[in-house]
Tab-separated table of C-alpha atoms in Angstrom:
chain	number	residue	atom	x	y	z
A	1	UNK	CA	0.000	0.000	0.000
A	2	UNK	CA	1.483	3.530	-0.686
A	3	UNK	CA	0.314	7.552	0.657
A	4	UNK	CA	-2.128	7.224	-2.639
A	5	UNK	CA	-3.830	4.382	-1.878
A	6	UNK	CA	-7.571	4.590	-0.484
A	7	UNK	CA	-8.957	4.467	2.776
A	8	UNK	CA	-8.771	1.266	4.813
A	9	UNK	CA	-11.808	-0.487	6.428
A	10	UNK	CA	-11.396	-1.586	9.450
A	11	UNK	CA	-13.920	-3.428	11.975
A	12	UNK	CA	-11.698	-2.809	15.049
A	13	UNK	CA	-12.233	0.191	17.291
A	14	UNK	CA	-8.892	2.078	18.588
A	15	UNK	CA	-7.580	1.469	22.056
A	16	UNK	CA	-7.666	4.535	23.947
A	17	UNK	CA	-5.443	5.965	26.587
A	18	UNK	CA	-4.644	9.241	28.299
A	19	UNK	CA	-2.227	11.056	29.700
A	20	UNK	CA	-1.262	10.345	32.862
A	21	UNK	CA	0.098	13.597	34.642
A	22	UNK	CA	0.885	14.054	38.566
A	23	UNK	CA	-1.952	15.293	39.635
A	24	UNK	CA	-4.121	12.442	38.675
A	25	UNK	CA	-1.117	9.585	40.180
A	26	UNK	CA	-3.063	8.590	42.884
A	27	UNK	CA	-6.543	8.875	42.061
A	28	UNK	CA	-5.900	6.915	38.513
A	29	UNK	CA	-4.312	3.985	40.959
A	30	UNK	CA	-7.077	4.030	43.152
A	31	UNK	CA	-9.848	3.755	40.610
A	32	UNK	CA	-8.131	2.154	37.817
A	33	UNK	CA	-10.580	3.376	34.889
A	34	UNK	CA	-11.282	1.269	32.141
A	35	UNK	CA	-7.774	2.673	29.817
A	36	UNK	CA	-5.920	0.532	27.271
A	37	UNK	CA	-2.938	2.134	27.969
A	38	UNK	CA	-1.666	5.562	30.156
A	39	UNK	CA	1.362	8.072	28.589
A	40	UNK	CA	3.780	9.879	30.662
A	41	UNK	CA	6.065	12.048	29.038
A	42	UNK	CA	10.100	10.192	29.696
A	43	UNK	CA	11.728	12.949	31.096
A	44	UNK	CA	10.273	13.392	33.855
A	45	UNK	CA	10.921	9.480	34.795
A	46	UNK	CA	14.470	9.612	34.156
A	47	UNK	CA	15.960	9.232	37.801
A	48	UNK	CA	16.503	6.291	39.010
A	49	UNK	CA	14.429	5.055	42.257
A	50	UNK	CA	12.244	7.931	44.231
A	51	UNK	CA	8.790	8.767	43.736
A	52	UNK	CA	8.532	9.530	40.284
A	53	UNK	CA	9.957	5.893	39.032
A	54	UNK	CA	7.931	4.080	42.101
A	55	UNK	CA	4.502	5.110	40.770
A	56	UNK	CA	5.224	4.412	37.345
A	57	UNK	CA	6.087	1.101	38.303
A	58	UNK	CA	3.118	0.891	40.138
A	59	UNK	CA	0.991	1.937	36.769
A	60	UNK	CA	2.590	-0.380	34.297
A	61	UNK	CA	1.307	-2.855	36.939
A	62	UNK	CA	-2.329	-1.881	36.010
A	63	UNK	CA	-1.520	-0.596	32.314
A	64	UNK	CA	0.687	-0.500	29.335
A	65	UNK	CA	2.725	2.837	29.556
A	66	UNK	CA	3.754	4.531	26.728
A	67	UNK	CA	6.657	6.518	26.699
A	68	UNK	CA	6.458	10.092	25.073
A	69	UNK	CA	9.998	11.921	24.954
A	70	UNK	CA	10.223	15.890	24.805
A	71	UNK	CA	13.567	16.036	24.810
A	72	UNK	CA	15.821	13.757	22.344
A	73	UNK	CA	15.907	16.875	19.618
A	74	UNK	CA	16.216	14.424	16.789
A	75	UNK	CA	16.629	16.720	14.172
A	76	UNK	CA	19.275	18.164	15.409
A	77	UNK	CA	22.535	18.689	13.393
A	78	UNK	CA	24.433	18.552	16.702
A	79	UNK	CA	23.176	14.827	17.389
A	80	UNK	CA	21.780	12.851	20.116
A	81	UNK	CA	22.678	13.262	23.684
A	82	UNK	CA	24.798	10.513	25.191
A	83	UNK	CA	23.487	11.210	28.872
A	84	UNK	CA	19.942	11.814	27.514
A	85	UNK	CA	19.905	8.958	25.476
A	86	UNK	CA	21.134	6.348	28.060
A	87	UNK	CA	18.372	7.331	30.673
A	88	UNK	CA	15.846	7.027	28.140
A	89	UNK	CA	17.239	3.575	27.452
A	90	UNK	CA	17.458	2.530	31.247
A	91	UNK	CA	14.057	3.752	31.143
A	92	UNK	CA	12.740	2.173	28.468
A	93	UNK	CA	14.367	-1.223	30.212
A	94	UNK	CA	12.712	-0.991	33.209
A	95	UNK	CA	9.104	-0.216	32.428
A	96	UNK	CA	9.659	-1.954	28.593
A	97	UNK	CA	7.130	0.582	27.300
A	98	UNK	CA	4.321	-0.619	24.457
A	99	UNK	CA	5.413	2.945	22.545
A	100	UNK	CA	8.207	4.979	22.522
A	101	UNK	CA	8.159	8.339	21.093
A	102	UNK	CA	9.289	11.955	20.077
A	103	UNK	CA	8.735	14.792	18.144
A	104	UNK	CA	10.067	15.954	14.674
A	105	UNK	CA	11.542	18.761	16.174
A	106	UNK	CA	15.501	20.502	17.636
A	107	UNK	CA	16.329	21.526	20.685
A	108	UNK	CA	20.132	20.854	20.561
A	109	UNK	CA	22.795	23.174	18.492
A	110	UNK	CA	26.341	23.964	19.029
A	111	UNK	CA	27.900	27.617	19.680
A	112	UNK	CA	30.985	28.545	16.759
A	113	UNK	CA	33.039	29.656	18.831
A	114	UNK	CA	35.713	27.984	20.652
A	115	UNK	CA	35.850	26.198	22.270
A	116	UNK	CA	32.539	24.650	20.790
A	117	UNK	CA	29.834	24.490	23.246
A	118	UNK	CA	26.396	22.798	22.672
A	119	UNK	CA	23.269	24.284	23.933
A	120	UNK	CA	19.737	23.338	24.438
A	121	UNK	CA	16.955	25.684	23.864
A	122	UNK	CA	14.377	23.484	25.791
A	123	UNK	CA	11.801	23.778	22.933
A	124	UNK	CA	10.450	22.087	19.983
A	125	UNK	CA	12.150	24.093	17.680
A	126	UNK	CA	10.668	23.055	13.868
A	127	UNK	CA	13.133	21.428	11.713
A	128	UNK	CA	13.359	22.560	8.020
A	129	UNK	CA	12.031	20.366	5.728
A	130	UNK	CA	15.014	20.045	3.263
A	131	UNK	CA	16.927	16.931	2.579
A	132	UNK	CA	20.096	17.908	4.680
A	133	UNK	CA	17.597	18.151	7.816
A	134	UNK	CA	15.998	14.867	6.639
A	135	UNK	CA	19.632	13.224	6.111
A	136	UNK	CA	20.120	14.564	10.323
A	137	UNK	CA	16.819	13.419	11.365
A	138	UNK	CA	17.549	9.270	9.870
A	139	UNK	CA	20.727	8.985	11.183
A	140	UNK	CA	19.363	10.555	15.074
A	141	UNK	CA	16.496	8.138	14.480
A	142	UNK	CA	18.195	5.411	13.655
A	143	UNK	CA	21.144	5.918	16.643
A	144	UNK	CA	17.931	5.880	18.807
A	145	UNK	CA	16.230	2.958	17.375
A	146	UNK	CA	19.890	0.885	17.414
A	147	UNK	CA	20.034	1.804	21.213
A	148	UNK	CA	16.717	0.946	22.764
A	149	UNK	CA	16.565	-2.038	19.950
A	150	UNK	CA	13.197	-0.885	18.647
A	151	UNK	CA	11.579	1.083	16.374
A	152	UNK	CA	10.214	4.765	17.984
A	153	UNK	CA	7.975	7.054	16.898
A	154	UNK	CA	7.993	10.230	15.246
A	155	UNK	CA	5.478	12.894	15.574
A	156	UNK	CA	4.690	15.661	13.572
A	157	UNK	CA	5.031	19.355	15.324
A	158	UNK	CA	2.680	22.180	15.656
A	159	UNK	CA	5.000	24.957	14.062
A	160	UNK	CA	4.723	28.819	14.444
A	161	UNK	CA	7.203	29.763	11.835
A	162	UNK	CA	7.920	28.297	8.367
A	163	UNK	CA	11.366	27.917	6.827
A	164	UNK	CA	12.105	29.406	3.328
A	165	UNK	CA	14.642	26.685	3.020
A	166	UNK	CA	11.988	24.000	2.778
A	167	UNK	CA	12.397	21.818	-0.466
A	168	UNK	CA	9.699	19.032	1.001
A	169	UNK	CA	6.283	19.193	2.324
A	170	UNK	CA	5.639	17.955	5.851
A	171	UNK	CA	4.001	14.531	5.155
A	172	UNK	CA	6.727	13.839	2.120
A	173	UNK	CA	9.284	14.620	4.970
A	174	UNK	CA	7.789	12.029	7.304
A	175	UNK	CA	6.623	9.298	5.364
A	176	UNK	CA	10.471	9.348	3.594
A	177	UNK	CA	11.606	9.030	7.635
A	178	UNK	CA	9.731	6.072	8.228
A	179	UNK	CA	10.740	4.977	4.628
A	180	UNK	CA	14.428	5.209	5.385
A	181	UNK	CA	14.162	3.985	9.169
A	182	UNK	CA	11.345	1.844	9.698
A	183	UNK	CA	10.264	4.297	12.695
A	184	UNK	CA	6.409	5.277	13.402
A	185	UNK	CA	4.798	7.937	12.639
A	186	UNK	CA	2.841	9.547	15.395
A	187	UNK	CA	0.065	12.032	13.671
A	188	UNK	CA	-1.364	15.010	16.248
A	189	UNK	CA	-4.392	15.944	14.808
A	190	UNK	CA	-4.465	18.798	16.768
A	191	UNK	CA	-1.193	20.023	15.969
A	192	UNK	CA	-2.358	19.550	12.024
A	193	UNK	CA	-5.544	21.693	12.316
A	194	UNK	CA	-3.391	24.546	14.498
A	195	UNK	CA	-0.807	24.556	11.533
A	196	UNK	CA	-4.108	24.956	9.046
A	197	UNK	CA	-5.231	27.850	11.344
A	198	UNK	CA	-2.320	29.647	11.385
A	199	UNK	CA	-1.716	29.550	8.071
A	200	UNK	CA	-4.529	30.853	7.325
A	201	UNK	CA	-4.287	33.391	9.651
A	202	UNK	CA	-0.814	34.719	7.657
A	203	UNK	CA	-3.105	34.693	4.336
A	204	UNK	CA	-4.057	31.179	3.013
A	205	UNK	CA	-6.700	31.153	1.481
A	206	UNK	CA	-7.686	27.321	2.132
A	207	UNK	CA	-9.880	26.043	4.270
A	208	UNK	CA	-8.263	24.198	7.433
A	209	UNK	CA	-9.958	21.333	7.154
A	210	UNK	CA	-9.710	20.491	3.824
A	211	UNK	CA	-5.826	21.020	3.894
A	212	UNK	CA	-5.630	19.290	7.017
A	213	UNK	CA	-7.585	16.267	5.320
A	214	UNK	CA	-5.056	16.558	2.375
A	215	UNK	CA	-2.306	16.338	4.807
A	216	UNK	CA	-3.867	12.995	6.217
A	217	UNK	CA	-4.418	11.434	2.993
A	218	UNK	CA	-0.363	12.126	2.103
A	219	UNK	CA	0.859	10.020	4.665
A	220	UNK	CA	1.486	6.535	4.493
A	221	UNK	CA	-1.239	4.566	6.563
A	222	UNK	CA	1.736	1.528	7.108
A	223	UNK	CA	3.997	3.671	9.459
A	224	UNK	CA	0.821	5.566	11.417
A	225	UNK	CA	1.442	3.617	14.915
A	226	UNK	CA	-0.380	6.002	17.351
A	227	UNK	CA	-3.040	9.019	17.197
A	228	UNK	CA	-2.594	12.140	19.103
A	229	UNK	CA	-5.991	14.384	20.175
A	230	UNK	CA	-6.164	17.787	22.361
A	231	UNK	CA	-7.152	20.879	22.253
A	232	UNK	CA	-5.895	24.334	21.480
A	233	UNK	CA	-6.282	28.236	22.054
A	234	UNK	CA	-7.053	30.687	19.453
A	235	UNK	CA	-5.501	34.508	21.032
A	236	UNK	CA	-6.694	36.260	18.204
A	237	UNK	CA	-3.017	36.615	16.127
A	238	UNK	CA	-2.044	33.182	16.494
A	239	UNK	CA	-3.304	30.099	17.567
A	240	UNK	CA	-1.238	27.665	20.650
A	241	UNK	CA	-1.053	24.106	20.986
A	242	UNK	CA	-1.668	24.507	24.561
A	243	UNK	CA	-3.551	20.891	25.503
A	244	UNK	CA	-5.543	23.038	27.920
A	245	UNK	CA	-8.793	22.232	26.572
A	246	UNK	CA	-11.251	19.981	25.277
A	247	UNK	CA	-11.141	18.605	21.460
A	248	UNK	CA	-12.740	20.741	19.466
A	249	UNK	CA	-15.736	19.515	16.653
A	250	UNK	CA	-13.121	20.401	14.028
A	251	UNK	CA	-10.319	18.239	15.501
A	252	UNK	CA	-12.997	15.246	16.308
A	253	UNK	CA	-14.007	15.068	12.584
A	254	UNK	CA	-10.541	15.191	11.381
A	255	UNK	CA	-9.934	12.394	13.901
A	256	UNK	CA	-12.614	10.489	12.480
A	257	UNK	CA	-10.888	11.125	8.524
A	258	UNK	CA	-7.701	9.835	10.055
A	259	UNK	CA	-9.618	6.297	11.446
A	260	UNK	CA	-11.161	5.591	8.015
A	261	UNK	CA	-7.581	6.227	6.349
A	262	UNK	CA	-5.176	4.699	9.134
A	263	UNK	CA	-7.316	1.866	10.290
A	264	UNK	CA	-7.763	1.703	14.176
A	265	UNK	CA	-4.585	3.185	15.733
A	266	UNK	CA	-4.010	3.649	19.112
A	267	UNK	CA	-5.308	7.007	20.098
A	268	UNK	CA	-4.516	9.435	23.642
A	269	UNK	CA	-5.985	12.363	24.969
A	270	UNK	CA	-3.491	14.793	26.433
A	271	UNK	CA	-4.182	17.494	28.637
A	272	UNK	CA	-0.767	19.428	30.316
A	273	UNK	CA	-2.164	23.044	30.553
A	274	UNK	CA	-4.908	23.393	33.407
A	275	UNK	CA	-4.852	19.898	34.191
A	276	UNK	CA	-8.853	19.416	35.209
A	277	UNK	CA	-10.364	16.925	36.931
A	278	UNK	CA	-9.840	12.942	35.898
A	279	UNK	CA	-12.845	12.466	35.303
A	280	UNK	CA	-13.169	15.336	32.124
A	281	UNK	CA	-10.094	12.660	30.656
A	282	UNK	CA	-12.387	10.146	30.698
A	283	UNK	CA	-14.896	11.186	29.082
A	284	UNK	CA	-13.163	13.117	26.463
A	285	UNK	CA	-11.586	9.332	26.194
A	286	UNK	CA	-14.604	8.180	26.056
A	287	UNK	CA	-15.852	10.371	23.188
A	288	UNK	CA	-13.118	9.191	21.152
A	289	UNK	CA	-13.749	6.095	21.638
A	290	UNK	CA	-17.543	6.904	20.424
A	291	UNK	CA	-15.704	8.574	17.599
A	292	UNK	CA	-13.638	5.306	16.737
A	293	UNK	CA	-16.877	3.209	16.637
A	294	UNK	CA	-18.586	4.829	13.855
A	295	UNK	CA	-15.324	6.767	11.965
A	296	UNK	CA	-17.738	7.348	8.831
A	297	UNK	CA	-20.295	8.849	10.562
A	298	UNK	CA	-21.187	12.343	12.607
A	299	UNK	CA	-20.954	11.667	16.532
A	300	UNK	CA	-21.842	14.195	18.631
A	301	UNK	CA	-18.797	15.673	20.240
């Protein structure tokens, strides 16, 4: 099957998790809601023993964890961090994750003068998509992949600048990653329909959701491994991929687009802005689990 082909069909319904932040720890152990799997991003995991690695360990008892990095800057021309790298593995060891992933995104770039210093802007910086940067991002992928000894995935990155350099669009740029490395593609839905809004915002004159559907119909189904849904704030000049909010109807229906052309991929609801109760998770895990039963059809959001 290639990016062109046509939708799949699919009987199965996605599993659904959320993500699992501190200030639900407790009360997601005590109740244990019906999840297929919880997310926690890696970094904040990394030490070994103390609180932070204890209740982990005491989640992956109840659920698979997947592991959702912030911090490996894989497009970055300076490389991977050995330090960064080896907790992640250690990590990845211990709680032997059913996902591992990152962002198409740099953090990491080295100073000229000397001596040569590296430095980390502790952002997701958007990588240009030209086939130097894509050159960077397979071999980083690949020195990641060789490490933990299995294939990661990649997702795409809600941008608020565009490079003139580009010589790719975003989806060629990922589906030739996965081509090259065998990695996953994770797709944020949100982050898709923010880029849409913002570009239209700086003067395009096409409709969000038909270029975000465009941009879901590029990629190759094969290498989609896991589904990313939140929500987002509009100030006015720009719009911010915040997860501070509920999924919007926009997002939802797009989501839907994405299930009758990937098939039923794991899907998570992240929230990291104005954490709410657990409960609003659920059910917005809930809805998209509504959403994954009937993917052709309108379902109330």
């Amino acid at each position: 099957m290639t990016a062109t082909d046509p939708p799949l069909q699919t009987h199965e319904v996605a599993s659904m998790g959320i993500g699992w932040r501190h200030p639900h720890y407790a009360e997601l152990l005590q109740q244990q809601p019906a999840l297929d799997f919880i997310e926690v991003h890696s970094e904040n995991f990394f030490a070994p023993g103390g609180a932070a690695r204890a209740v982990l360990r005491q989640g992956r008892e109840h659920y698979p964890v997947s592991l959702h990095g912030v911090g490996l800057s894989l497009g970055s021309a300076a490389g991977i961090d050995d330090a960064h790298l080896n907790q992640l593995a250690a990590l990845v060891a211990e709680i032997e994750p059913v996902r591992v992933s990152d962002h198409a995104s740099f953090a990491r770039g080295s100073l000229s003068h000397q001596p040569v210093q590296t430095v980390h802007a502790s952002d997701l910086l958007p990588t240009p998509f030209t086939r130097e940067a894509l050159d960077a991002m397979c071999a980083n992928v690949q020195r990641v992949q060789d490490r933990l000894r299995r294939p990661i995935a990649v997702e795409n990155l809600s941008a608020y600048l565009r490079w003139q350099a580009d010589e790719l669009n975003e989806p060629e740029f990922l589906n030739t990653l996965a081509q090259r490395t065998g990695c996953g593609l994770l797709v944020d839905v949100n982050n898709i329909f923010v880029n849409a809004l913002n570009d239209r915002l700086q003067g395009s004159s096409s409709d969000p959701l038909t270029t975000c559907r465009r941009w879901l119909d590029t990629i190759d189904p094969h290498a989609v491994s896991e589904l990313h849904l939140a929500g987002h704030v509009d100030c006015g000049d720009i719009v911010i991929d915040d997860h501070g909010s509920r999924v919007v109807p926009e997002v939802w229906a797009l989501y839907r687009h994405a299930l009758a052309r990937f098939g039923a991929v794991p899907t998570l609801i992240e929230w990291d802005t104005g954490v709410p109760e657990l409960s609003v998770l659920l059910d917005e895990a809930a809805t998209a689990r509504e959403h994954a039963r009937h993917p052709r059809e309108t379902v109330p959001a």
